[in-house]
XYZ file of C-alpha atoms in Angstrom:
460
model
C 51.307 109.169 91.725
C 54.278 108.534 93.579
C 55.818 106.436 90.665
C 55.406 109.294 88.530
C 56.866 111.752 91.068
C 60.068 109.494 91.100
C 60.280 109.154 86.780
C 59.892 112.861 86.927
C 63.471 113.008 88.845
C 65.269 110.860 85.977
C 66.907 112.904 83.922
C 67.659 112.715 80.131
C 70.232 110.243 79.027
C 72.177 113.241 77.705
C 71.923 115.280 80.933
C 73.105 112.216 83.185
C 76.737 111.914 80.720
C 76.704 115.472 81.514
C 76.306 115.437 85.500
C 78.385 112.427 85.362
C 81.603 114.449 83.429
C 80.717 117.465 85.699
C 81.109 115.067 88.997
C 84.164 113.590 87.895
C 85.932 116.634 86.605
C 85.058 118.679 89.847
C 86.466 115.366 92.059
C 89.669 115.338 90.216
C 90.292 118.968 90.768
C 89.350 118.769 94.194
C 92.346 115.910 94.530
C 94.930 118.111 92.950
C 93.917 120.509 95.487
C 93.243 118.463 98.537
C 96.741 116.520 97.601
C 98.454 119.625 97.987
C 97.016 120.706 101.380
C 96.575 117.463 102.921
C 98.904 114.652 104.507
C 96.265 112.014 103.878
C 96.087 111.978 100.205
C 93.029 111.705 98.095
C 94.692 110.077 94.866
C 95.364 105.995 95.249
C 98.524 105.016 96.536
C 98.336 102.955 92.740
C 97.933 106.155 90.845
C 101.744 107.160 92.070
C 102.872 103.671 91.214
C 101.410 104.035 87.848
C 102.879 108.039 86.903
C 105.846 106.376 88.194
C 105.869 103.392 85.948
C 105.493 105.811 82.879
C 107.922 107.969 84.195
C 110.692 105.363 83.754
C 109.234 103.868 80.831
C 110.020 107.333 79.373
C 113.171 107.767 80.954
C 115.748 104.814 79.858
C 118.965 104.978 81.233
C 121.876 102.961 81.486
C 120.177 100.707 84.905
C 116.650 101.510 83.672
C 115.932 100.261 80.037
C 113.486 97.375 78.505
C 115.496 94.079 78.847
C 113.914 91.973 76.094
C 114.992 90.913 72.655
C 113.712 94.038 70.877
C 114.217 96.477 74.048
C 117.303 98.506 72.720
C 115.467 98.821 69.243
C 112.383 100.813 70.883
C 114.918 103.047 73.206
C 112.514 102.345 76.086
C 112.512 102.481 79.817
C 111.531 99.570 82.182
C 108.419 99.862 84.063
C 108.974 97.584 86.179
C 111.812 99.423 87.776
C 109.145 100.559 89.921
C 108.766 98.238 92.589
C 105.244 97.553 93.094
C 104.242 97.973 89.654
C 102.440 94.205 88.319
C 100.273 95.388 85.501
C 101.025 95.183 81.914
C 103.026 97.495 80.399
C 100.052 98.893 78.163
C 99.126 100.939 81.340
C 102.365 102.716 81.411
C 101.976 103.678 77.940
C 98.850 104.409 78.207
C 99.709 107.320 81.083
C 102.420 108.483 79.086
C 100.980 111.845 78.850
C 100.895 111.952 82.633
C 104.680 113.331 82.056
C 104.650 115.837 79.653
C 100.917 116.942 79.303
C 99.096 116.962 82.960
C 99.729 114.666 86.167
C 96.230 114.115 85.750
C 96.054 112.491 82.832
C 95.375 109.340 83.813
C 92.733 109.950 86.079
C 90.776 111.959 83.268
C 91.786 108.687 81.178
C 89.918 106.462 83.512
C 87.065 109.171 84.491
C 86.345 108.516 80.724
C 86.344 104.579 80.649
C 83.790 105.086 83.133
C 81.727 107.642 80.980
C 81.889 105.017 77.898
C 81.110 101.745 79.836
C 77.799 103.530 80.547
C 77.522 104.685 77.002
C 77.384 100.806 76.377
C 74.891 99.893 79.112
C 72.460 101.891 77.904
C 73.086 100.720 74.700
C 72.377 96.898 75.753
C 69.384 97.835 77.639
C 67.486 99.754 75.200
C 68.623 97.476 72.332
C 68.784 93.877 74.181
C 67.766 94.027 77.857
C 64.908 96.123 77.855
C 61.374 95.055 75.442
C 61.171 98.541 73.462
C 57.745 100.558 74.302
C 56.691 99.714 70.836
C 56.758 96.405 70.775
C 54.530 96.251 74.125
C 52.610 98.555 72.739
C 52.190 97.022 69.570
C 51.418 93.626 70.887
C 48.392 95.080 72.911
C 46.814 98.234 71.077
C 46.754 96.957 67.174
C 46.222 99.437 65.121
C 46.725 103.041 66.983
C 48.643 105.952 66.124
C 51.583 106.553 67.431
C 51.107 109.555 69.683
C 48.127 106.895 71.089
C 50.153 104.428 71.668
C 53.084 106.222 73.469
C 50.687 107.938 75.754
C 49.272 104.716 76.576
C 51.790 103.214 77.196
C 53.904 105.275 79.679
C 49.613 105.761 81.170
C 50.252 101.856 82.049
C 53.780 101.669 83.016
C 53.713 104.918 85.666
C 55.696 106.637 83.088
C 58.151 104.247 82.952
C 59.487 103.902 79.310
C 62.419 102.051 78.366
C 64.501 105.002 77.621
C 63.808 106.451 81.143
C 64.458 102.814 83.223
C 67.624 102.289 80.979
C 68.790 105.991 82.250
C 67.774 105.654 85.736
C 70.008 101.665 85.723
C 72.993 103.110 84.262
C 72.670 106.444 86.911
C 72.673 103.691 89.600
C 76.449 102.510 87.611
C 77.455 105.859 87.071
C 76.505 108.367 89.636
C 77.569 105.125 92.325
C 80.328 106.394 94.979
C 82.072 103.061 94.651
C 82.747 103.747 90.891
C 82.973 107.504 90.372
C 85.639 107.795 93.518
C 87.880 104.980 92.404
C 88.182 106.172 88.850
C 88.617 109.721 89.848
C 91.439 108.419 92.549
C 93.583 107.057 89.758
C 92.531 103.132 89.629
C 92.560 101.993 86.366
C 89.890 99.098 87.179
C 87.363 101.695 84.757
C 89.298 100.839 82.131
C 89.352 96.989 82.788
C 85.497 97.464 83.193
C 85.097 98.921 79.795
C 86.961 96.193 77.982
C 84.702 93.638 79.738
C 81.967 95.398 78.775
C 82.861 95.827 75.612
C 83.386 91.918 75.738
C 79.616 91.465 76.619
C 78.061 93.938 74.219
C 79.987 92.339 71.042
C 79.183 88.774 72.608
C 75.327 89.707 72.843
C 75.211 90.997 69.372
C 76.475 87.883 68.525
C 79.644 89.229 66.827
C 82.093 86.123 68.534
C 85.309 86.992 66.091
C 85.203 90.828 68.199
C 84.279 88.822 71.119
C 87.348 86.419 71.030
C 89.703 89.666 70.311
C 88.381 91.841 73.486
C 88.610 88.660 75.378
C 92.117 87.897 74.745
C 92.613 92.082 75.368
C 91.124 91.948 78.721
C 92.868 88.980 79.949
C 95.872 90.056 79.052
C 95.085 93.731 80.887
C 94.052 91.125 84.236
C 94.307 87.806 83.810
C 90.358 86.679 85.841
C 88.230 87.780 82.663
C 89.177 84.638 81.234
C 86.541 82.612 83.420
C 84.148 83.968 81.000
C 85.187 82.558 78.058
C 83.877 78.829 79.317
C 80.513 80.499 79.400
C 80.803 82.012 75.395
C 81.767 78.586 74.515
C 78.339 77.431 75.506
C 76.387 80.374 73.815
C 78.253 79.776 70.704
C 77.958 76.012 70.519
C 74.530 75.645 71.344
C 73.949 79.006 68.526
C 75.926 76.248 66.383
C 73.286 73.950 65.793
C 74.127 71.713 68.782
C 70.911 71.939 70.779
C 69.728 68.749 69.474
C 71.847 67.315 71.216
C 72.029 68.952 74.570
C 72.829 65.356 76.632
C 76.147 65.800 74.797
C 78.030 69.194 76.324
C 81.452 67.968 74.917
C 79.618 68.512 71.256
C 78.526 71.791 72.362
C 81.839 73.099 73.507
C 84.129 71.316 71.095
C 83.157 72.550 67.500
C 83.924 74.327 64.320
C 82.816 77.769 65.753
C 84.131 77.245 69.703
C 87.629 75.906 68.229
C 87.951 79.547 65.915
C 86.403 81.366 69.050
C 89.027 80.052 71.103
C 92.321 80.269 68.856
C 91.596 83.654 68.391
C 91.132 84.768 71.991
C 94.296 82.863 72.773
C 95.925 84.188 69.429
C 95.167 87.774 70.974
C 96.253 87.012 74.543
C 99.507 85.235 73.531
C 100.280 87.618 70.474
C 99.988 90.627 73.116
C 102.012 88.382 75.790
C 104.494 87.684 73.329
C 105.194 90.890 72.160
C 105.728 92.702 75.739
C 107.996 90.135 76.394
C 109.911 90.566 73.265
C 110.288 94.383 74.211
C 110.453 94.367 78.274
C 111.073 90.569 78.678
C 111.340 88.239 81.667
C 110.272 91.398 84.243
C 106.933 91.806 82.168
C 106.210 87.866 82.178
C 106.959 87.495 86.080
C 105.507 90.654 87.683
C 102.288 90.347 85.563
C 101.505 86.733 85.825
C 103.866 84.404 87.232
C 103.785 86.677 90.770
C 100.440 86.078 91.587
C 100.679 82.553 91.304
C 103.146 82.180 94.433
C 101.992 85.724 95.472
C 101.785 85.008 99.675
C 99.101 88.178 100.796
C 99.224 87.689 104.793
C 98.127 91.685 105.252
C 94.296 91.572 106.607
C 91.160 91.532 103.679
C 88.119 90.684 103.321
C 89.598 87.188 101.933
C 89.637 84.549 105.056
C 92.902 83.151 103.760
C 94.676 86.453 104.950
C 94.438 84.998 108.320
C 95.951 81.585 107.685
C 98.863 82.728 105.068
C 99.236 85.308 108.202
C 99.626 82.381 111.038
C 101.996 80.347 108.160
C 104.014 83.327 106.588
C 107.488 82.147 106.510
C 109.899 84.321 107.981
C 111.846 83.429 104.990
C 110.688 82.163 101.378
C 113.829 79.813 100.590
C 113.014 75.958 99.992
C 114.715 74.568 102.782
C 112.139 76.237 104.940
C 109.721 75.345 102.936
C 110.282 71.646 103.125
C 111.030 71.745 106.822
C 107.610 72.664 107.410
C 104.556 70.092 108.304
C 102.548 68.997 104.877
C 99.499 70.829 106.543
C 101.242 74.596 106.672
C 102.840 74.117 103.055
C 98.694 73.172 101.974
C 97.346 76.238 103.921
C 100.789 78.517 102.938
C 100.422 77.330 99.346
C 98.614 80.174 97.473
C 97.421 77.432 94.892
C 95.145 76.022 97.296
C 92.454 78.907 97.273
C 92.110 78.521 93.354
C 90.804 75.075 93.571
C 86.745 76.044 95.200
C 87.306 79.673 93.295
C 88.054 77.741 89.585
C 85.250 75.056 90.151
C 82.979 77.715 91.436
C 83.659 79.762 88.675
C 84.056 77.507 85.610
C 81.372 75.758 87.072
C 79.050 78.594 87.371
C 80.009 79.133 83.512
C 79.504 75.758 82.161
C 75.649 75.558 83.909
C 74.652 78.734 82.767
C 76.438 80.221 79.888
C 73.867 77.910 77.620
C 72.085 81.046 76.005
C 72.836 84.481 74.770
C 69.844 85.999 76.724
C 71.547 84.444 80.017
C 75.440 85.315 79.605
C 74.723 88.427 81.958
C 73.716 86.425 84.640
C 76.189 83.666 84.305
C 78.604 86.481 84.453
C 77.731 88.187 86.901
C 77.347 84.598 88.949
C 81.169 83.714 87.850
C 82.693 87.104 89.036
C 81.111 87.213 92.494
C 82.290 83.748 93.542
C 85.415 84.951 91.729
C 85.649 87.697 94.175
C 84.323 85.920 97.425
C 86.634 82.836 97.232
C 89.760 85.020 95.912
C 92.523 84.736 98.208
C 92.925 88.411 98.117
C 89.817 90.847 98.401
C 89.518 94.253 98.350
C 86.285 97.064 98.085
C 87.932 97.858 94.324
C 87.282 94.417 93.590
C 83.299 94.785 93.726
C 83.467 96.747 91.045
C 84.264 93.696 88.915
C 80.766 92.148 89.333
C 78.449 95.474 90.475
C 79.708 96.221 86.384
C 76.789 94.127 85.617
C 74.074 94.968 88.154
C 72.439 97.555 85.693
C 72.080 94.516 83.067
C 70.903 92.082 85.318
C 68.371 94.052 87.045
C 65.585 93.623 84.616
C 65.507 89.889 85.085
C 65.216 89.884 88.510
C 61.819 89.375 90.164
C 62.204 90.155 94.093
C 59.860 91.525 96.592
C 60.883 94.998 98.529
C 61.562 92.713 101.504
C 64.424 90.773 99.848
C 65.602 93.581 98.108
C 66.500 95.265 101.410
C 67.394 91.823 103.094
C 70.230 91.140 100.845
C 71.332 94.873 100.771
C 71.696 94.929 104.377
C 73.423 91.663 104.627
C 75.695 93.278 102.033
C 76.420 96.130 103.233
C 76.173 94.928 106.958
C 78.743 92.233 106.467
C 81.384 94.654 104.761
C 80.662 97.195 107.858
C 81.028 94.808 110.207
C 84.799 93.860 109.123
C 85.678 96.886 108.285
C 84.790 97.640 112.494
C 87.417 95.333 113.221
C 89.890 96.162 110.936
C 90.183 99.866 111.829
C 90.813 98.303 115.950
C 93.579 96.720 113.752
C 95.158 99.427 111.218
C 94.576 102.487 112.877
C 94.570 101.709 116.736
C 97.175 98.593 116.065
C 95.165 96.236 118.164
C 95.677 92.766 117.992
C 92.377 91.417 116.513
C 93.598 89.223 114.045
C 91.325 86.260 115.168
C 88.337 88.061 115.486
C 89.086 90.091 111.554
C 89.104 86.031 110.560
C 85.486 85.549 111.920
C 84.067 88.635 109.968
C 85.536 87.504 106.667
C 84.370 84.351 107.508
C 80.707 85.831 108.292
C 81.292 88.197 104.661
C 82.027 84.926 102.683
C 78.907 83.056 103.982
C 76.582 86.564 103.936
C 77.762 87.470 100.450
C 77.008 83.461 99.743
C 73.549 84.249 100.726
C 72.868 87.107 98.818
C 73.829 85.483 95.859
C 71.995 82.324 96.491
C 68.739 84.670 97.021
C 69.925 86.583 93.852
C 69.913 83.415 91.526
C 66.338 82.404 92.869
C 64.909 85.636 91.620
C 66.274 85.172 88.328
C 63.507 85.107 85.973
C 64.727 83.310 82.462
């Protein structure tokens, strides 16, 4: 009875895009006004850096204009003459109409990324994730009429139909404060989130050429989506024929169909490379990739490597004081040294599971949150990148109501806990630098936890 209560309070697919534009509409008014009467600002810091990127982009002048090869041709400004601004210049462009149509473009922009990634969830769960109420129904009542069989069926699942379950898993994406307040605050992470997940649907329909294209899009947008590509290579070689021979993985990953899934993802990622660097040159190719190789991030997150690039932080980045240092501060300064447990974590995770289409969900999902946990810099955006794929994965979990709120708490609990410590630091400028350390340290190993306890209620 109570099951039936709860399916009762689900609304229609339709109604939940509808009270999900309504929410995010209302919330970006409210910013304009709270903006305007506030000192504490409701819109991201990022959002300004972003208006402010397309601002110059439309704006050249004689210190502001795109300095590669084809940059006086296209009469452009230079992004990048915003300080701050490390994204690709396709973000720019894309709030163009932040300048002479609405400072709120942008924000509607990504309110609607977030409206179409759920378009696309429930797509995959009624068509991939979810058995169809037919086919159970078919399988078990032969030869009933249709109106029998759909009665029957919702009798035996407490009204649960697929329709209904796929609605109520993409509310929990959609109508999430986590999501719906960082799109609506002018991140553009909904709009990396819908090319990922754009990346999975085509990959799960088994369309690789689209695949390879989206992938090469959204690494080029942010360069971590490429971790997933290790795990397509295994879908697509073992799809190839090469399951006879699963002792052999270099078969599986090196063939005919992995080789053209490849060159085309990098064709896409290098073709879109090359051609903002031909247009905004060397600024694009440094403050968009080669940055965040040396980038040195000693300001406190949930990372634990904040606290040791914080005790090692140069006072000055020149190479004499580099090499006067001990070999054990350049290893811990070195931001290359936190890639080596996230890329075997990650690739790993890949290569182990990305061996079937009906398991790339999972062996995403697995590859983004050690992603995220090992990253040297971590912030609550940065969940987003592997709660995209929660709705998916919940079907194929088997847990009891116990370990669901176990690894909830611990989730939640963990973040809570730092985030004690880190107002003593940020707002009441306490010196609790040491003990901020410990609580990432605790996040890494609860989040390690959850994850472990998430993989052992996988159900293949």
């Amino acid at each position: 009875m109570a099951q039936r209560s709860l399916v009762q309070l689900v609304p229609s697919f339709k109604q939940l895009l509808v009270i999900s534009t309504a929410l995010r509409v209302v919330l970006i008014l409210y910013s304009e006004w709270h903006d305007a009467h506030s000192v504490v600002k409701y819109t991201d810091v990022d959002y300004r850096v972003f208006s402010d990127a397309a601002r110059f982009l439309l704006n050249p002048s004689e210190d502001n204009y795109a300095r590669g090869p084809l940059g006086k041709l296209v009469r452009l400004g230079d992004p990048y003459t915003r300080a701050t601004y490390r994204y690709t210049p396709l973000l720019a462009v894309l709030l163009a109409p932040n300048e002479w149509l609405h400072p709120s473009f942008g924000k509607y922009l990504f309110a609607a990324a977030d409206i179409l990634a759920g378009v696309l969830m429930y797509n995959l769960l009624t068509s991939n994730t979810l058995p169809t109420t037919s086919s159970r129904v078919n399988n078990q009542q032969q030869g009933s009429s249709q109106a029998e069989e759909k009665e029957g069926a919702e009798a035996r699942d407490g009204g649960w139909t697929a329709e209904r379950y796929a609605t109520a898993l993409v509310a929990s994406h959609l109508l999430s404060p986590l999501v719906f307040t960082i799109s609506t605050r002018g991140s553009s992470e909904s709009v990396l989130s819908l090319f990922v997940l754009s990346t999975l649907y085509f990959a799960l329909k088994g369309r690789w050429d689209a695949t390879a294209i989206l992938l090469g899009l959204s690494t080029h947008w942010k360069i971590y989506p490429f971790i997933y590509g290790i795990a397509c290579l295994g879908v697509i070689g073992g799809s190839a024929g090469q399951n006879q021979r699963r002792g052999n993985w270099l078969s599986v990953l090196v063939n005919a169909r992995t080789l053209r899934f490849t060159a085309l993802s990098v064709a896409t990622f290098v073709g879109l490379g090359a051609l903002m660097y031909a247009i905004w040159g060397y600024p694009f190719l440094y403050e968009s990739y080669l940055y965040h190789l040396h980038r040195l991030d000693h300001r406190h997150n949930f990372s634990p490597y904040f606290y040791l690039i914080y005790l090692t932080y140069p006072s000055s980045s020149t190479a004499a004081d580099l090499l006067g240092m001990p070999f054990w501060r350049r290893l811990l300064s070195s931001p290359l040294t936190s890639f080596v447990p996230q890329m075997g974590l990650s690739l790993g995770a890949g290569l182990l599971f990305g061996r079937r289409s009906e398991d790339l969900v999972f062996a995403w999902f697995v590859q983004t949150v050690v992603f995220v946990v090992f990253n040297k810099v971590c912030t609550s955006q940065y969940f987003l990148w592997y709660t995209l794929f929660l709705p998916l994965l919940i079907p194929r979990l088997r847990m009891s109501r116990r370990q669901l709120f176990a690894y909830v708490a611990v989730w939640v609990g963990t973040q809570a806990l730092w985030l004690s410590e880190a107002y003593k630091l940020e707002f009441l400028g306490q010196n609790v630098f040491f003990g901020l350390w410990v609580r990432s340290l605790v996040y890494v190993v609860g989040n390690c936890w959850v994850l472990a306890g998430i993989m052992g209620c996988y159900t293949r």
